[in-house]
Coordinates of C-alpha atoms in Angstrom, one line a residue:
M1 CA 70.1 -180.8 -20.0
S2 CA 69.9 -184.1 -18.2
A3 CA 72.9 -186.2 -17.1
V4 CA 72.0 -188.7 -19.8
E5 CA 72.2 -186.0 -22.5
N6 CA 75.5 -184.8 -21.2
D7 CA 77.1 -188.3 -21.3
L8 CA 79.6 -188.4 -24.1
F9 CA 79.1 -192.1 -24.5
V10 CA 75.3 -192.2 -24.8
R11 CA 74.8 -191.8 -28.5
T12 CA 71.4 -193.2 -29.5
E13 CA 67.8 -192.9 -28.5
R14 CA 67.7 -196.5 -27.3
Q15 CA 70.7 -196.0 -25.2
R16 CA 69.2 -192.8 -23.6
R17 CA 66.0 -194.8 -22.9
F18 CA 67.8 -197.6 -21.1
V19 CA 70.1 -195.2 -19.2
A20 CA 67.1 -193.1 -18.1
L21 CA 65.4 -196.2 -16.8
A22 CA 68.5 -197.3 -14.9
G23 CA 68.8 -193.8 -13.5
Q24 CA 65.3 -193.8 -12.1
L25 CA 65.9 -197.1 -10.5
A26 CA 69.3 -196.1 -9.2
D27 CA 68.0 -193.0 -7.5
R28 CA 65.4 -195.1 -5.6
F29 CA 67.9 -197.9 -4.8
A30 CA 70.4 -195.4 -3.4
Q31 CA 68.0 -194.4 -0.7
R32 CA 68.1 -197.9 0.9
A33 CA 71.6 -199.1 -0.2
A34 CA 73.2 -198.1 3.1
V35 CA 70.6 -200.0 5.2
H36 CA 71.1 -203.2 3.2
D37 CA 74.9 -202.8 3.4
R38 CA 74.8 -202.3 7.2
E39 CA 72.3 -205.1 7.8
N40 CA 74.0 -207.5 5.3
S41 CA 70.4 -208.0 4.0
F42 CA 69.2 -208.8 0.5
P43 CA 67.3 -206.0 -1.3
F44 CA 64.2 -208.0 -2.4
E45 CA 62.3 -204.8 -3.1
N46 CA 65.0 -203.7 -5.6
F47 CA 64.5 -206.9 -7.6
D48 CA 60.7 -206.5 -7.5
E49 CA 61.2 -203.1 -9.2
L50 CA 63.7 -204.5 -11.7
R51 CA 61.1 -207.0 -12.7
T52 CA 58.1 -204.7 -12.8
T53 CA 59.9 -202.0 -14.8
G54 CA 61.2 -204.6 -17.4
Y55 CA 64.8 -203.9 -16.6
S56 CA 65.4 -207.6 -15.9
R57 CA 64.4 -208.5 -19.5
L58 CA 66.7 -206.0 -21.3
T59 CA 68.8 -208.7 -22.9
V60 CA 66.0 -211.1 -23.8
P61 CA 65.7 -211.2 -27.6
A62 CA 62.8 -209.1 -29.0
E63 CA 61.1 -212.1 -30.6
F64 CA 60.6 -213.6 -27.1
G65 CA 59.3 -210.4 -25.5
G66 CA 62.5 -208.6 -24.4
E67 CA 64.4 -205.5 -25.4
G68 CA 67.2 -207.3 -27.3
A69 CA 69.7 -204.9 -25.8
S70 CA 73.2 -204.9 -27.3
L71 CA 76.3 -205.2 -25.2
T72 CA 77.0 -201.5 -25.3
E73 CA 73.4 -200.7 -24.4
L74 CA 73.6 -203.0 -21.4
L75 CA 76.9 -201.6 -20.2
L76 CA 75.7 -198.0 -20.3
A77 CA 72.6 -198.9 -18.3
Q78 CA 74.6 -201.0 -15.8
E79 CA 77.1 -198.3 -15.2
R80 CA 74.3 -195.9 -14.3
L81 CA 72.5 -198.4 -12.1
A82 CA 75.7 -199.0 -10.1
R83 CA 75.9 -195.3 -9.2
G84 CA 72.9 -195.9 -7.0
D85 CA 73.5 -199.4 -5.6
A86 CA 76.5 -201.4 -6.8
S87 CA 75.4 -204.7 -5.1
T88 CA 72.1 -204.6 -7.0
A89 CA 73.8 -203.7 -10.2
L90 CA 76.3 -206.4 -10.0
G91 CA 73.7 -209.0 -9.1
I92 CA 71.3 -208.2 -11.9
G93 CA 74.3 -207.8 -14.2
W94 CA 75.1 -211.5 -13.9
H95 CA 71.6 -212.4 -14.9
L96 CA 71.5 -210.0 -17.8
A97 CA 74.9 -211.2 -19.0
V98 CA 73.9 -214.9 -18.9
V99 CA 70.8 -214.1 -20.9
G100 CA 72.6 -211.7 -23.3
K101 CA 75.3 -214.2 -24.0
L102 CA 72.8 -216.9 -24.7
A103 CA 70.9 -214.6 -27.0
E104 CA 74.1 -213.8 -29.0
T105 CA 75.5 -217.4 -29.2
R106 CA 72.3 -219.6 -29.2
T107 CA 74.6 -222.5 -28.0
W108 CA 71.9 -224.2 -25.8
P109 CA 69.3 -226.6 -27.2
A110 CA 66.5 -224.5 -28.6
A111 CA 63.9 -225.7 -26.1
A112 CA 66.0 -224.8 -23.0
A113 CA 66.9 -221.4 -24.4
E114 CA 63.3 -220.6 -25.3
L115 CA 62.1 -221.7 -21.8
V116 CA 64.5 -219.2 -20.2
F117 CA 63.9 -216.3 -22.6
R118 CA 60.1 -216.6 -22.3
D119 CA 60.1 -217.0 -18.5
V120 CA 62.4 -214.0 -18.0
A121 CA 60.2 -211.9 -20.4
R122 CA 56.9 -213.1 -18.9
R123 CA 57.4 -212.9 -15.2
G124 CA 60.9 -211.6 -14.6
A125 CA 62.5 -215.0 -13.8
L126 CA 66.1 -214.6 -12.7
V127 CA 69.1 -216.8 -13.8
N128 CA 72.8 -216.9 -13.0
S129 CA 75.7 -219.3 -13.5
A130 CA 76.8 -221.3 -10.5
A131 CA 80.4 -222.2 -11.2
S132 CA 82.6 -221.1 -8.2
E133 CA 83.7 -223.7 -5.7
V134 CA 86.0 -223.3 -2.7
E135 CA 88.0 -226.3 -3.7
T136 CA 88.7 -225.2 -7.2
G137 CA 89.2 -221.4 -6.8
S138 CA 88.1 -219.1 -9.6
P139 CA 86.5 -221.0 -12.4
S140 CA 88.3 -218.7 -14.8
R141 CA 91.5 -220.7 -14.0
G142 CA 89.9 -223.9 -15.4
G143 CA 89.6 -226.0 -12.2
R144 CA 87.6 -229.2 -12.6
P145 CA 84.3 -228.9 -10.7
T146 CA 83.9 -231.1 -7.6
T147 CA 80.2 -231.0 -8.2
T148 CA 79.3 -234.3 -10.0
A149 CA 76.8 -235.3 -12.5
R150 CA 75.8 -239.0 -12.4
R151 CA 74.0 -240.6 -15.4
V152 CA 70.6 -242.1 -14.5
P153 CA 67.6 -243.2 -16.7
G154 CA 66.1 -240.1 -18.3
G155 CA 68.6 -237.6 -17.1
W156 CA 71.3 -236.9 -14.4
R157 CA 71.7 -236.6 -10.7
L158 CA 73.8 -233.6 -9.5
T159 CA 75.5 -233.3 -6.1
G160 CA 77.8 -230.6 -4.9
R161 CA 78.2 -227.1 -3.4
K162 CA 78.6 -223.8 -5.3
A163 CA 80.1 -220.8 -3.6
F164 CA 79.6 -217.1 -4.4
T165 CA 76.3 -217.6 -6.2
S166 CA 75.1 -214.1 -6.6
L167 CA 71.3 -213.6 -6.4
A168 CA 70.9 -216.9 -4.6
P169 CA 67.9 -215.6 -2.5
V170 CA 65.8 -214.9 -5.7
L171 CA 67.2 -217.2 -8.4
D172 CA 64.7 -219.2 -10.5
Y173 CA 67.4 -220.9 -12.5
A174 CA 71.0 -221.8 -11.9
V175 CA 73.3 -222.8 -14.7
V176 CA 75.5 -225.3 -12.8
S177 CA 78.9 -226.7 -13.9
A178 CA 79.5 -230.3 -13.0
S179 CA 82.0 -233.0 -13.8
F180 CA 80.7 -236.2 -15.5
E181 CA 81.3 -239.2 -13.2
G182 CA 83.8 -241.6 -14.7
T183 CA 85.1 -239.3 -17.5
D184 CA 87.3 -236.2 -17.9
G185 CA 84.4 -234.2 -19.3
G186 CA 81.7 -232.1 -17.8
G187 CA 78.9 -229.8 -18.6
W188 CA 76.5 -227.0 -17.7
F189 CA 73.1 -228.0 -16.5
L190 CA 70.0 -225.8 -16.2
V191 CA 68.7 -226.4 -12.7
R192 CA 65.4 -225.1 -11.4
V193 CA 66.2 -223.7 -8.0
W194 CA 62.8 -224.9 -6.6
S195 CA 63.7 -228.5 -7.4
P196 CA 63.9 -231.1 -4.6
G197 CA 67.4 -231.3 -3.2
V198 CA 68.4 -227.7 -4.0
A199 CA 69.1 -225.4 -1.0
V200 CA 70.6 -222.0 -0.4
E201 CA 72.9 -221.7 2.6
E202 CA 73.5 -218.1 3.7
T203 CA 77.2 -217.8 3.9
W204 CA 77.9 -214.4 2.3
D205 CA 79.2 -211.9 4.8
A206 CA 81.9 -209.8 3.1
L207 CA 83.7 -206.5 3.3
G208 CA 82.0 -205.1 0.2
M209 CA 79.2 -205.8 -2.1
R210 CA 77.3 -207.1 0.9
A211 CA 73.9 -207.1 -0.6
T212 CA 74.5 -209.3 -3.6
G213 CA 73.2 -212.4 -1.8
S214 CA 76.2 -214.4 -3.0
H215 CA 75.5 -217.4 -0.8
D216 CA 76.3 -221.1 -1.3
L217 CA 74.0 -223.2 -3.5
V218 CA 73.9 -226.8 -2.3
L219 CA 72.7 -229.6 -4.5
Q220 CA 72.0 -233.0 -3.1
D221 CA 71.1 -235.7 -5.6
V222 CA 69.2 -233.2 -7.7
F223 CA 67.5 -234.7 -10.8
V224 CA 67.6 -232.9 -14.1
E225 CA 66.4 -234.2 -17.4
D226 CA 68.5 -235.0 -20.5
G227 CA 67.5 -231.7 -22.1
D228 CA 68.8 -229.8 -19.1
L229 CA 72.4 -230.5 -20.1
V230 CA 72.7 -227.3 -22.1
E231 CA 76.5 -227.3 -22.8
E232 CA 79.4 -229.7 -22.5
F233 CA 83.1 -228.8 -21.8
G234 CA 86.4 -230.4 -21.7
R235 CA 88.7 -230.8 -18.7
S236 CA 90.3 -227.4 -19.0
S237 CA 87.3 -225.4 -20.4
T238 CA 85.0 -225.0 -17.3
C239 CA 84.4 -221.3 -17.3
Q240 CA 81.6 -219.3 -19.1
V241 CA 82.7 -215.8 -18.1
G242 CA 85.0 -213.9 -20.4
M243 CA 86.0 -216.9 -22.5
G244 CA 84.9 -218.4 -25.9
A245 CA 81.7 -217.4 -27.8
G246 CA 79.9 -214.6 -26.1
A247 CA 82.8 -213.6 -24.0
G248 CA 82.1 -209.9 -24.4
W249 CA 79.2 -210.0 -21.9
A250 CA 81.7 -210.3 -19.1
L251 CA 82.2 -206.5 -19.6
H252 CA 79.1 -206.0 -17.4
I253 CA 81.6 -206.4 -14.5
P254 CA 83.9 -203.4 -15.2
A255 CA 80.8 -201.3 -16.0
V256 CA 79.6 -201.7 -12.5
Y257 CA 83.0 -200.7 -11.0
L258 CA 83.1 -197.6 -13.2
G259 CA 79.6 -196.8 -11.9
I260 CA 81.0 -196.9 -8.3
A261 CA 83.9 -194.7 -9.4
R262 CA 81.5 -192.1 -10.9
A263 CA 79.4 -192.1 -7.8
A264 CA 82.5 -191.4 -5.7
Q265 CA 83.6 -188.6 -8.0
D266 CA 80.1 -187.1 -8.0
F267 CA 80.2 -187.1 -4.2
A268 CA 83.7 -185.6 -4.0
L269 CA 82.7 -182.9 -6.5
E270 CA 79.6 -181.9 -4.4
Y271 CA 81.6 -182.1 -1.2
A272 CA 84.4 -179.9 -2.5
R273 CA 81.9 -177.4 -3.9
T274 CA 80.0 -177.0 -0.6
R275 CA 82.5 -177.7 2.1
R276 CA 83.6 -174.3 3.5
P277 CA 85.8 -174.5 6.6
N278 CA 86.2 -171.2 8.5
S279 CA 90.0 -171.4 7.8
L280 CA 89.4 -170.7 4.2
A281 CA 87.8 -167.8 2.3
G282 CA 85.8 -170.1 0.1
P283 CA 85.0 -173.8 -0.5
I284 CA 87.8 -176.4 -0.6
A285 CA 87.1 -176.7 -4.3
D286 CA 89.2 -173.5 -4.7
Q287 CA 92.3 -175.2 -3.4
P288 CA 94.8 -176.3 -6.1
H289 CA 95.5 -179.7 -4.5
V290 CA 91.8 -180.5 -4.4
R291 CA 91.3 -179.5 -8.0
A292 CA 94.3 -181.7 -9.0
L293 CA 92.7 -184.7 -7.3
L294 CA 89.3 -184.1 -9.0
G295 CA 91.0 -183.4 -12.3
Q296 CA 93.0 -186.6 -12.3
N297 CA 89.7 -188.5 -11.5
E298 CA 88.2 -187.0 -14.6
I299 CA 91.1 -188.1 -16.7
D300 CA 91.0 -191.6 -15.3
L301 CA 87.2 -191.9 -15.8
L302 CA 87.6 -190.8 -19.4
A303 CA 90.4 -193.3 -20.0
A304 CA 88.6 -196.2 -18.5
R305 CA 85.2 -195.5 -20.1
S306 CA 86.8 -194.8 -23.5
T307 CA 88.5 -198.2 -23.4
L308 CA 85.4 -200.0 -22.2
Y309 CA 83.1 -198.5 -24.8
T310 CA 85.6 -198.7 -27.6
V311 CA 85.8 -202.5 -27.0
S312 CA 82.1 -203.0 -26.5
N313 CA 81.2 -201.0 -29.7
R314 CA 83.7 -203.1 -31.7
W315 CA 82.2 -206.3 -30.2
D316 CA 78.7 -205.1 -31.3
D317 CA 79.7 -203.8 -34.7
E318 CA 82.3 -206.4 -35.9
P319 CA 81.1 -209.9 -34.9
E320 CA 83.6 -211.4 -37.4
R321 CA 86.5 -210.0 -35.3
R322 CA 85.3 -211.1 -31.8
L323 CA 88.0 -213.7 -31.4
E324 CA 90.6 -211.0 -31.9
L325 CA 88.9 -208.8 -29.3
V326 CA 88.9 -211.4 -26.4
P327 CA 92.3 -210.3 -25.0
L328 CA 91.0 -206.7 -25.0
L329 CA 88.0 -207.7 -22.9
G330 CA 90.4 -208.5 -20.0
A331 CA 92.4 -205.4 -20.6
A332 CA 89.3 -203.3 -20.3
K333 CA 88.3 -205.0 -17.1
V334 CA 91.7 -204.6 -15.5
L335 CA 92.1 -201.0 -16.5
A336 CA 88.6 -200.1 -15.3
V337 CA 89.0 -201.8 -11.9
N338 CA 92.4 -200.4 -11.2
L339 CA 91.5 -196.9 -12.2
A340 CA 88.2 -197.1 -10.2
L341 CA 90.2 -198.0 -7.1
Q342 CA 92.4 -194.9 -7.6
I343 CA 89.4 -192.7 -8.3
V344 CA 87.6 -193.7 -5.1
D345 CA 90.8 -193.3 -3.1
R346 CA 91.3 -189.8 -4.4
A347 CA 87.7 -189.0 -3.5
M348 CA 88.5 -190.1 0.0
R349 CA 91.5 -187.7 0.0
V350 CA 89.2 -184.9 -1.1
T351 CA 86.8 -185.4 1.8
G352 CA 89.4 -186.2 4.4
I353 CA 88.2 -187.9 7.6
A354 CA 84.6 -187.2 6.8
G355 CA 84.8 -189.8 4.1
L356 CA 85.2 -192.5 6.7
S357 CA 81.8 -191.7 8.2
R358 CA 79.1 -194.4 7.8
Q359 CA 76.6 -191.5 7.6
L360 CA 78.0 -190.8 4.1
P361 CA 78.1 -193.1 1.1
L362 CA 81.8 -192.8 0.3
E363 CA 83.0 -195.4 2.8
R364 CA 80.6 -198.0 1.3
L365 CA 81.8 -197.1 -2.2
Y366 CA 85.4 -197.5 -1.0
R367 CA 84.7 -201.1 0.2
D368 CA 82.5 -202.0 -2.7
V369 CA 85.0 -201.1 -5.4
R370 CA 87.7 -203.4 -3.9
A371 CA 85.6 -206.4 -4.9
G372 CA 86.4 -205.8 -8.5
L373 CA 89.9 -207.2 -7.9
H374 CA 88.3 -210.6 -7.2
N375 CA 85.8 -210.7 -10.1
P376 CA 86.8 -212.5 -13.3
P377 CA 89.0 -212.4 -15.3
M378 CA 91.9 -212.4 -12.8
E379 CA 94.5 -209.7 -13.5
D380 CA 97.5 -212.1 -13.7
A381 CA 95.8 -214.2 -16.3
V382 CA 94.8 -211.1 -18.3
L383 CA 98.4 -209.9 -18.4
V384 CA 99.7 -213.3 -19.5
N385 CA 97.1 -213.4 -22.3
L386 CA 97.9 -209.9 -23.5
A387 CA 101.6 -210.7 -23.5
R388 CA 101.0 -213.9 -25.4
A389 CA 98.9 -212.0 -28.0
A390 CA 101.5 -209.3 -28.4
L391 CA 104.3 -211.8 -28.8
A392 CA 102.3 -213.7 -31.4
R393 CA 101.7 -210.4 -33.4
R394 CA 105.4 -209.6 -33.1
A395 CA 106.4 -213.0 -34.4
S396 CA 103.9 -212.7 -37.3
D397 CA 105.3 -209.2 -38.2
S398 CA 108.8 -210.4 -38.1
A399 CA 108.0 -213.4 -40.3
T400 CA 106.4 -211.0 -42.8
N401 CA 109.4 -208.7 -42.8
Q402 CA 111.9 -211.5 -43.4
G403 CA 113.9 -210.6 -46.5
G404 CA 112.7 -207.1 -46.5
E405 CA 113.2 -204.0 -44.4
S406 CA 113.7 -205.0 -40.7
G407 CA 112.9 -201.6 -39.4
Y408 CA 116.1 -201.4 -37.5
G409 CA 118.7 -199.7 -39.7
D410 CA 122.0 -198.2 -38.7
H411 CA 121.7 -194.9 -36.9
A412 CA 124.3 -192.2 -36.2
H413 CA 124.9 -191.7 -32.5

């Protein structure tokens, strides 16, 4: 029985098909992941395969030539892909999430949406949001973009610099946030990355996720047409990730970090099963403390994956309740990332000093998983939102119970 068939969370034939494709790609990507990590190079060959196999069009609606993957279908595939190469998985995840969110919400002008859908389906065009700026910090905190949009006849002129633009070396389209000159508002603009005035400056040299190509995107007086203003936002609503309509697609982020955790656990299991120091009668897997570490990892994987897929299934199945689910999206991300960190740390404890060797994948997984702390939404904001939602529920319950049973009667001590 295959790993896909054994996965408790893979429940339909479509899910099995997508996960099987992700697994085939992951196994090939894993063979070159260490080289790209060490060289800080971009895996162009991985993205050629993502295009030719059709993986890059998973979330394009079927009527435009894609697979029309649901959120849960995407997460299962992305988790599996990340087990082979987390940088590639996170990079293509941003693209797939932008397309999936657009497919779900249809908030863009029809012509712009159709252009992107058809180009992704036809030739594997790649798109990502370009929101982060050094001056504003995480866009999830609502900072006003320093990138500006100036009104000109027939369109706009954009000028600014975007940081951490994953997939920058291969992007065809960037969805750029910019402030309108002279007003408090702003908007998202569809920018063709081959346009005059657009440049990629290679600035990405990080501890982990080194092959995401998250360089700076520089725009100098770039012209876009009126129809390329695809969404507008107010002063404090400048983020597309994990907020508002289509927020569920941000769950592609924790799926990747759970993929890293599963890869680390798989490595630790195999290492424990085969490592036989001459001081022991059998493999280290026979040692109680090693089994305790591996067992706790299984519990944490089950807890994090159960939360992630419970929330994503609810998002898919109950669209009328999506607003209520938004705080739980952040909870799923925070839980997944924090448990993934602990899982990889325990895997390191199982392997001991061998886990530090650059000849083995565990040290790369250890570095990659730490990047999850810095992907949106930010943990402190998630906790505040969860507390706010819980307090609101409590206030509503208290108001409902006014005049009736309070639930706090006298008790004998």
